[in-house]
């Protein structure tokens, strides 16, 4: 068996392919808004995916460490929810699949019958993932899909004959605000069958300084990760951002419960973007909103599950109570 992947094409989808026109359109919309914003899903070109791997290895980035511990300690519980029949192990926003390997290894040892279906917007990340999986687990059946989450969900709805365990790790859910998270979870519910299982990683609310440090690392990797999106606009859309004229800033909003990341213009400047055919004016100290990373209380997780059609089976938490992998069952009866 072999780990492979494919890029969803316009023939696979009604309208959703990831094109540079879509990227240009969303940059145009975001930089025309007040306050200006860019969408964090565009962080992950090849360089962005590499930088994110470095972020996950930072001592301050407790999220990866906590989730790795949970998956290692509780892999038997997780397998127990799905082991009885053959299934698809679907992972939305799989990245380098580092933590998922813990489950894959365990499932293979238990001789469970499954196919791994990683879904990610980044073709670079998918290429690396499928290559390393083929090497590490030659017996694994893996069939990746390069697609945006919602296009991935459309694809998923067509796989009606299989039971599914869907992973959404790394607190990717935290990039959505509450209405968007509900929209996403209900769309996921629509694409699944009664009894399917989802496992979602939530970063829990905790000491504010600890959370802030994870997004303000001393080596400046998170800053480089944010700047890379401006570089990507320069590379792919003919932009003329001068990185030296911006600074990275992250803060915690105690009302919304989100770490928010910004690039702040250090002076008045005008930035042309060729393929958009427009220039964007910045005032001194004007921010571009780059990313939300919402944090959760256990009660928030329970509300989200109830409001979108799932029954909670288990909350798996690390000993410090920093992170929760919550296992839900799709409820359609
Ligand atoms: C924060 S990383 C987490 C990776 C992995 N889940 C983990 O926990 O280590 C987010 C991953 O999701 C992918 N991603 C982000 N937004 C996406 C979107 N809208 N659709 C599909 N993939 C997306 C990125 O390419 C990246 O690999």
Tab-separated table of C-alpha atoms in Angstrom, residues 81-287:
chain	number	residue	atom	x	y	z
A	81	UNK	CA	-14.781	4.368	19.994
A	82	UNK	CA	-14.279	3.198	16.405
A	83	UNK	CA	-12.479	-0.158	16.381
A	84	UNK	CA	-15.458	-2.438	15.642
A	85	UNK	CA	-15.751	-1.830	11.876
A	86	UNK	CA	-13.536	-0.641	8.998
A	87	UNK	CA	-13.401	3.163	8.906
A	88	UNK	CA	-11.912	6.256	7.298
A	89	UNK	CA	-9.556	8.201	9.570
A	90	UNK	CA	-10.159	11.705	8.175
A	91	UNK	CA	-8.012	14.593	9.374
A	92	UNK	CA	-8.961	18.190	8.553
A	93	UNK	CA	-5.959	20.557	8.409
A	94	UNK	CA	-3.531	17.668	8.919
A	95	UNK	CA	-0.301	19.684	8.563
A	96	UNK	CA	2.709	17.430	9.155
A	97	UNK	CA	0.516	14.831	10.913
A	98	UNK	CA	3.127	14.592	13.662
A	99	UNK	CA	0.671	13.832	16.463
A	100	UNK	CA	-1.600	11.748	14.244
A	101	UNK	CA	1.258	9.277	13.802
A	102	UNK	CA	0.665	8.257	17.441
A	103	UNK	CA	-2.855	7.113	16.529
A	104	UNK	CA	-1.857	5.639	13.158
A	105	UNK	CA	0.884	3.581	14.814
A	106	UNK	CA	-1.508	2.352	17.515
A	107	UNK	CA	-4.298	1.527	15.037
A	108	UNK	CA	-1.869	-0.417	12.831
A	109	UNK	CA	-0.554	-2.362	15.834
A	110	UNK	CA	-4.113	-3.304	16.729
A	111	UNK	CA	-4.642	-4.346	13.100
A	112	UNK	CA	-7.665	-2.045	12.717
A	113	UNK	CA	-8.992	-1.756	9.198
A	114	UNK	CA	-8.790	1.910	8.140
A	115	UNK	CA	-7.679	4.339	5.448
A	116	UNK	CA	-6.093	7.628	6.496
A	117	UNK	CA	-7.504	10.645	4.611
A	118	UNK	CA	-5.583	13.833	5.466
A	119	UNK	CA	-7.178	17.021	4.094
A	120	UNK	CA	-5.098	20.209	3.910
A	121	UNK	CA	-5.104	23.433	1.923
A	122	UNK	CA	-1.298	23.284	1.616
A	123	UNK	CA	-0.005	21.054	-1.169
A	124	UNK	CA	3.545	21.402	0.199
A	125	UNK	CA	2.431	20.098	3.612
A	126	UNK	CA	0.513	17.251	1.924
A	127	UNK	CA	3.481	16.239	-0.202
A	128	UNK	CA	5.774	16.085	2.834
A	129	UNK	CA	3.151	14.240	4.870
A	130	UNK	CA	2.387	11.549	2.284
A	131	UNK	CA	6.096	11.033	1.531
A	132	UNK	CA	7.042	10.578	5.189
A	133	UNK	CA	4.032	8.353	5.881
A	134	UNK	CA	4.934	6.044	2.986
A	135	UNK	CA	8.425	5.708	4.446
A	136	UNK	CA	7.418	5.282	8.101
A	137	UNK	CA	4.327	3.116	7.632
A	138	UNK	CA	4.668	1.143	4.374
A	139	UNK	CA	1.592	-0.882	5.329
A	140	UNK	CA	-0.624	2.229	5.780
A	141	UNK	CA	-3.363	2.937	3.271
A	142	UNK	CA	-3.471	6.747	2.935
A	143	UNK	CA	-5.296	8.868	0.395
A	144	UNK	CA	-4.829	12.613	0.972
A	145	UNK	CA	-6.907	15.467	-0.400
A	146	UNK	CA	-5.520	18.978	-1.000
A	147	UNK	CA	-8.534	21.188	-0.370
A	148	UNK	CA	-10.002	23.956	1.741
A	149	UNK	CA	-11.973	22.601	4.730
A	150	UNK	CA	-15.395	23.187	3.217
A	151	UNK	CA	-14.445	21.644	-0.126
A	152	UNK	CA	-12.996	18.736	1.863
A	153	UNK	CA	-16.365	18.406	3.621
A	154	UNK	CA	-18.175	18.290	0.270
A	155	UNK	CA	-15.866	15.464	-0.731
A	156	UNK	CA	-16.523	13.775	2.618
A	157	UNK	CA	-20.315	13.856	2.160
A	158	UNK	CA	-19.922	11.691	-0.932
A	159	UNK	CA	-18.133	8.925	1.051
A	160	UNK	CA	-21.421	7.662	2.485
A	161	UNK	CA	-20.534	3.971	2.759
A	162	UNK	CA	-17.767	4.336	5.314
A	163	UNK	CA	-17.764	4.854	9.047
A	164	UNK	CA	-15.591	7.811	9.930
A	165	UNK	CA	-13.379	9.100	12.692
A	166	UNK	CA	-12.678	12.772	11.921
A	167	UNK	CA	-9.733	14.505	13.609
A	168	UNK	CA	-9.512	18.287	13.923
A	169	UNK	CA	-6.395	18.715	16.020
A	170	UNK	CA	-4.092	21.519	17.145
A	171	UNK	CA	-6.930	23.873	18.168
A	172	UNK	CA	-7.536	24.697	14.492
A	173	UNK	CA	-11.138	25.261	15.660
A	174	UNK	CA	-9.806	28.310	17.563
A	175	UNK	CA	-9.240	30.170	14.280
A	176	UNK	CA	-13.023	30.517	13.939
A	177	UNK	CA	-15.128	32.922	15.976
A	178	UNK	CA	-18.192	31.402	17.669
A	179	UNK	CA	-20.680	31.751	14.755
A	180	UNK	CA	-18.045	30.490	12.297
A	181	UNK	CA	-17.200	27.551	14.605
A	182	UNK	CA	-20.906	26.616	14.738
A	183	UNK	CA	-21.177	26.909	10.951
A	184	UNK	CA	-18.124	24.684	10.516
A	185	UNK	CA	-19.265	22.062	13.054
A	186	UNK	CA	-22.764	21.891	11.588
A	187	UNK	CA	-21.323	21.563	8.049
A	188	UNK	CA	-19.156	18.734	9.355
A	189	UNK	CA	-22.271	17.159	10.914
A	190	UNK	CA	-24.076	17.452	7.542
A	191	UNK	CA	-21.262	15.565	5.829
A	192	UNK	CA	-21.250	12.662	8.336
A	193	UNK	CA	-23.587	9.782	9.264
A	194	UNK	CA	-25.253	8.977	12.565
A	195	UNK	CA	-22.706	7.346	14.869
A	196	UNK	CA	-19.590	8.752	13.188
A	197	UNK	CA	-17.002	10.071	15.627
A	198	UNK	CA	-15.148	13.375	15.701
A	199	UNK	CA	-12.189	14.285	17.895
A	200	UNK	CA	-11.526	18.012	18.254
A	201	UNK	CA	-8.567	19.676	19.966
A	202	UNK	CA	-9.492	22.753	22.036
A	203	UNK	CA	-6.974	25.025	23.732
A	204	UNK	CA	-8.427	25.806	27.166
A	205	UNK	CA	-8.498	29.214	28.886
A	206	UNK	CA	-5.607	29.508	31.321
A	207	UNK	CA	-3.057	31.964	32.747
A	208	UNK	CA	-2.942	34.878	30.292
A	209	UNK	CA	0.868	35.254	30.340
A	210	UNK	CA	1.304	31.591	29.500
A	211	UNK	CA	-1.048	31.874	26.522
A	212	UNK	CA	0.594	35.095	25.327
A	213	UNK	CA	4.093	33.568	25.461
A	214	UNK	CA	2.991	30.808	23.075
A	215	UNK	CA	2.232	33.480	20.444
A	216	UNK	CA	5.128	35.854	21.283
A	217	UNK	CA	8.073	33.466	21.216
A	218	UNK	CA	11.514	34.792	22.074
A	219	UNK	CA	13.058	33.562	18.786
A	220	UNK	CA	10.600	35.525	16.626
A	221	UNK	CA	9.378	32.463	14.699
A	222	UNK	CA	5.710	33.384	15.126
A	223	UNK	CA	6.527	36.867	13.837
A	224	UNK	CA	8.302	35.324	10.805
A	225	UNK	CA	5.261	33.071	10.256
A	226	UNK	CA	3.020	36.168	10.075
A	227	UNK	CA	5.455	38.155	7.901
A	228	UNK	CA	5.585	35.214	5.502
A	229	UNK	CA	2.012	36.001	4.432
A	230	UNK	CA	3.107	39.470	3.273
A	231	UNK	CA	6.041	37.814	1.463
A	232	UNK	CA	3.603	35.359	-0.109
A	233	UNK	CA	1.495	38.282	-1.391
A	234	UNK	CA	4.701	39.806	-2.824
A	235	UNK	CA	5.673	36.498	-4.479
A	236	UNK	CA	2.326	35.285	-5.766
A	237	UNK	CA	0.387	38.495	-6.364
A	238	UNK	CA	3.174	40.949	-7.232
A	239	UNK	CA	2.836	42.885	-3.975
A	240	UNK	CA	5.409	45.358	-2.722
A	241	UNK	CA	5.254	44.967	1.063
A	242	UNK	CA	8.440	46.097	2.818
A	243	UNK	CA	8.555	43.765	5.835
A	244	UNK	CA	10.855	46.183	7.685
A	245	UNK	CA	8.023	48.704	7.799
A	246	UNK	CA	5.757	46.484	9.922
A	247	UNK	CA	5.983	44.946	13.386
A	248	UNK	CA	4.304	41.836	14.751
A	249	UNK	CA	2.043	42.225	17.786
A	250	UNK	CA	-0.127	39.660	19.615
A	251	UNK	CA	-2.565	40.369	22.437
A	252	UNK	CA	-5.286	38.595	24.419
A	253	UNK	CA	-8.820	39.961	24.355
A	254	UNK	CA	-10.309	39.114	27.739
A	255	UNK	CA	-13.846	39.705	26.497
A	256	UNK	CA	-13.798	37.475	23.431
A	257	UNK	CA	-11.233	35.001	24.870
A	258	UNK	CA	-8.990	35.133	21.794
A	259	UNK	CA	-5.310	35.707	21.195
A	260	UNK	CA	-5.297	38.112	18.258
A	261	UNK	CA	-2.270	38.581	15.999
A	262	UNK	CA	-1.524	41.732	14.032
A	263	UNK	CA	1.081	43.247	11.742
A	264	UNK	CA	1.267	46.963	12.516
A	265	UNK	CA	2.444	49.524	9.960
A	266	UNK	CA	5.328	51.551	11.430
A	267	UNK	CA	4.761	54.540	9.133
A	268	UNK	CA	2.416	56.040	6.563
A	269	UNK	CA	2.890	53.969	3.412
A	270	UNK	CA	1.221	52.856	0.196
A	271	UNK	CA	1.611	49.263	-0.952
A	272	UNK	CA	0.819	48.352	-4.573
A	273	UNK	CA	-0.287	44.800	-5.427
A	274	UNK	CA	0.089	44.241	-9.171
A	275	UNK	CA	-2.280	41.361	-9.806
A	276	UNK	CA	-5.031	43.164	-7.890
A	277	UNK	CA	-4.304	46.372	-9.818
A	278	UNK	CA	-4.621	48.455	-6.677
A	279	UNK	CA	-2.528	50.129	-3.972
A	280	UNK	CA	-3.387	50.014	-0.287
A	281	UNK	CA	-2.748	52.967	2.009
A	282	UNK	CA	-1.609	52.496	5.581
A	283	UNK	CA	-1.638	55.144	8.294
A	284	UNK	CA	1.172	55.094	10.888
A	285	UNK	CA	0.411	52.363	13.521
A	286	UNK	CA	-2.430	50.954	11.468
A	287	UNK	CA	-2.837	47.184	12.061
